[in-house]
PDB file of C-alpha atoms in Angstrom:
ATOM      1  CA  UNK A   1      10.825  49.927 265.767  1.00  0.00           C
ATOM      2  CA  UNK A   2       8.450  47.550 263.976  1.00  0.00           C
ATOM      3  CA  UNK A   3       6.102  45.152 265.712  1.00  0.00           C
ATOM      4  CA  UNK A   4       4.150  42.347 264.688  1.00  0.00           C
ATOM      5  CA  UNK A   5       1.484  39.691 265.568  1.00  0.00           C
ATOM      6  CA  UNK A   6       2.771  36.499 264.550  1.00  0.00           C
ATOM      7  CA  UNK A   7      -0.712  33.551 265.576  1.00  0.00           C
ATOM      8  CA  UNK A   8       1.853  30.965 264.430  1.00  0.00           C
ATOM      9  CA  UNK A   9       4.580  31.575 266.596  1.00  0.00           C
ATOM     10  CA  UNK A  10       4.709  29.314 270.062  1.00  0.00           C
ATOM     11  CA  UNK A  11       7.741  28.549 270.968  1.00  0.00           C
ATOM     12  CA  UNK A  12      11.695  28.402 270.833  1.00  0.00           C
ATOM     13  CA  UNK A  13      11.870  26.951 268.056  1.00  0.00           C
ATOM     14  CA  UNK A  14       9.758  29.542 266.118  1.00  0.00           C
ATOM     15  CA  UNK A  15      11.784  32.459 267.945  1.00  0.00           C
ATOM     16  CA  UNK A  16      14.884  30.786 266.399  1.00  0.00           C
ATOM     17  CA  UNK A  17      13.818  30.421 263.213  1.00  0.00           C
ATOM     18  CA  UNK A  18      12.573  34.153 262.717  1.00  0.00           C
ATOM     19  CA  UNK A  19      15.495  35.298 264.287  1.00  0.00           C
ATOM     20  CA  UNK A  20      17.892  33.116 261.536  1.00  0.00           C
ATOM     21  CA  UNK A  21      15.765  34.605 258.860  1.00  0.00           C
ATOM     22  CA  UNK A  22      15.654  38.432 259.971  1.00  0.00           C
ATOM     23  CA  UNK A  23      19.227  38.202 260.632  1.00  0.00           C
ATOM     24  CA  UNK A  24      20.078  37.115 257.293  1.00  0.00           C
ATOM     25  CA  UNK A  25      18.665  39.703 255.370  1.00  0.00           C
ATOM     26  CA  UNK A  26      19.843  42.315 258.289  1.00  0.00           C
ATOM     27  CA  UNK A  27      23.188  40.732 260.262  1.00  0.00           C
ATOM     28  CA  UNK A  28      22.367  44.152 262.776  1.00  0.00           C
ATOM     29  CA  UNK A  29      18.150  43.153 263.276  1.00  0.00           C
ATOM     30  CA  UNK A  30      17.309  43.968 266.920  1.00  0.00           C
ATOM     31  CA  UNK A  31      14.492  41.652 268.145  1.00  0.00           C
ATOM     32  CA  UNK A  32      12.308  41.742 271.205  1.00  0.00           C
ATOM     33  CA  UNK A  33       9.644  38.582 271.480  1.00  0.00           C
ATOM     34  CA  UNK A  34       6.781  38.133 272.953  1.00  0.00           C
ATOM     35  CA  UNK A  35       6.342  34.791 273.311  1.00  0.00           C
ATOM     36  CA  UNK A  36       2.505  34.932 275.261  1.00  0.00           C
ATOM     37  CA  UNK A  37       1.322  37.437 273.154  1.00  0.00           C
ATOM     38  CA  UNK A  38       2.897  36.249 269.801  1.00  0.00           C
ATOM     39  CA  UNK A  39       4.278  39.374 268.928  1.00  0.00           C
ATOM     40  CA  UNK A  40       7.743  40.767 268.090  1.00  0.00           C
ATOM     41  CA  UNK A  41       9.484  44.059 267.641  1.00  0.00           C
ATOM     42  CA  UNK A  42      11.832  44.772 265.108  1.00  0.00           C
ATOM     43  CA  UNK A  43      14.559  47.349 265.098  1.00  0.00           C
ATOM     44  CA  UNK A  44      15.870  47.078 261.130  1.00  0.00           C
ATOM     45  CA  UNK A  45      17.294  49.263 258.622  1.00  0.00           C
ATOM     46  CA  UNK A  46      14.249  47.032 255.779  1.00  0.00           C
ATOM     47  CA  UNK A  47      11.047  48.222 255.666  1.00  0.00           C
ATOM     48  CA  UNK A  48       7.991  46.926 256.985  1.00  0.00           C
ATOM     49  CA  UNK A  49       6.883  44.923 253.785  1.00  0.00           C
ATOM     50  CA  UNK A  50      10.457  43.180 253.274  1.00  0.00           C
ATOM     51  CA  UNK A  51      10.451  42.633 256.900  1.00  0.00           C
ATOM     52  CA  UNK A  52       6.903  41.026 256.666  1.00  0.00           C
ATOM     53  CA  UNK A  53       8.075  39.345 253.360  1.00  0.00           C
ATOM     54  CA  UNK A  54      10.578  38.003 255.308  1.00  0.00           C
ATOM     55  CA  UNK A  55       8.800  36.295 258.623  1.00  0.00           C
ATOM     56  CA  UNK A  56       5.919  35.016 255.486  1.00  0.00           C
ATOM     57  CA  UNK A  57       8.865  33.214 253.498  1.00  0.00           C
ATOM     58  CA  UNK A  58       9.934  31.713 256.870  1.00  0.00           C
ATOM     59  CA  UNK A  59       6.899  30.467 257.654  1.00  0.00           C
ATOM     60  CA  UNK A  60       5.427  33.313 259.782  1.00  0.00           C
ATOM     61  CA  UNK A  61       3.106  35.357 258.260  1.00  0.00           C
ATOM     62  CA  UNK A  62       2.044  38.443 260.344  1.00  0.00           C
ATOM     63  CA  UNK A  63      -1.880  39.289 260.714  1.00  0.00           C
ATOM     64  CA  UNK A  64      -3.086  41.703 259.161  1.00  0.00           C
ATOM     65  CA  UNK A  65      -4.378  45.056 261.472  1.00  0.00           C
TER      66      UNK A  65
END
């Protein structure tokens, strides 16, 4: 499992949005938010980078660290 800090993700909107564009790339993504803490966890068969590439070209960019 993957996890990232999103600082641009606040509410259910954003947790839709990420979820619509993780699923698809990968219809069997796994995601756990973290609303407070702006993070999510990823269970994916995509690497890291593609799944980074992925919450960037929706608008999401993780931080880096």
């Amino acid at each position: 499992m993957s996890s990232f800090h999103l600082p641009d993700m606040s509410c259910g909107h954003c947790v839709a949005a990420i979820t619509e564009a993780l699923k698809a790339a990968d219809p069997e993504v796994r995601l756990e938010f973290q609303r407070e803490a702006r993070t999510v966890q990823v269970q994916s068969s995509l690497d890291d980078a593609r799944l980074a590439e992925l919450l960037s070209e929706a608008g999401y960019p993780p931080a880096a660290g």
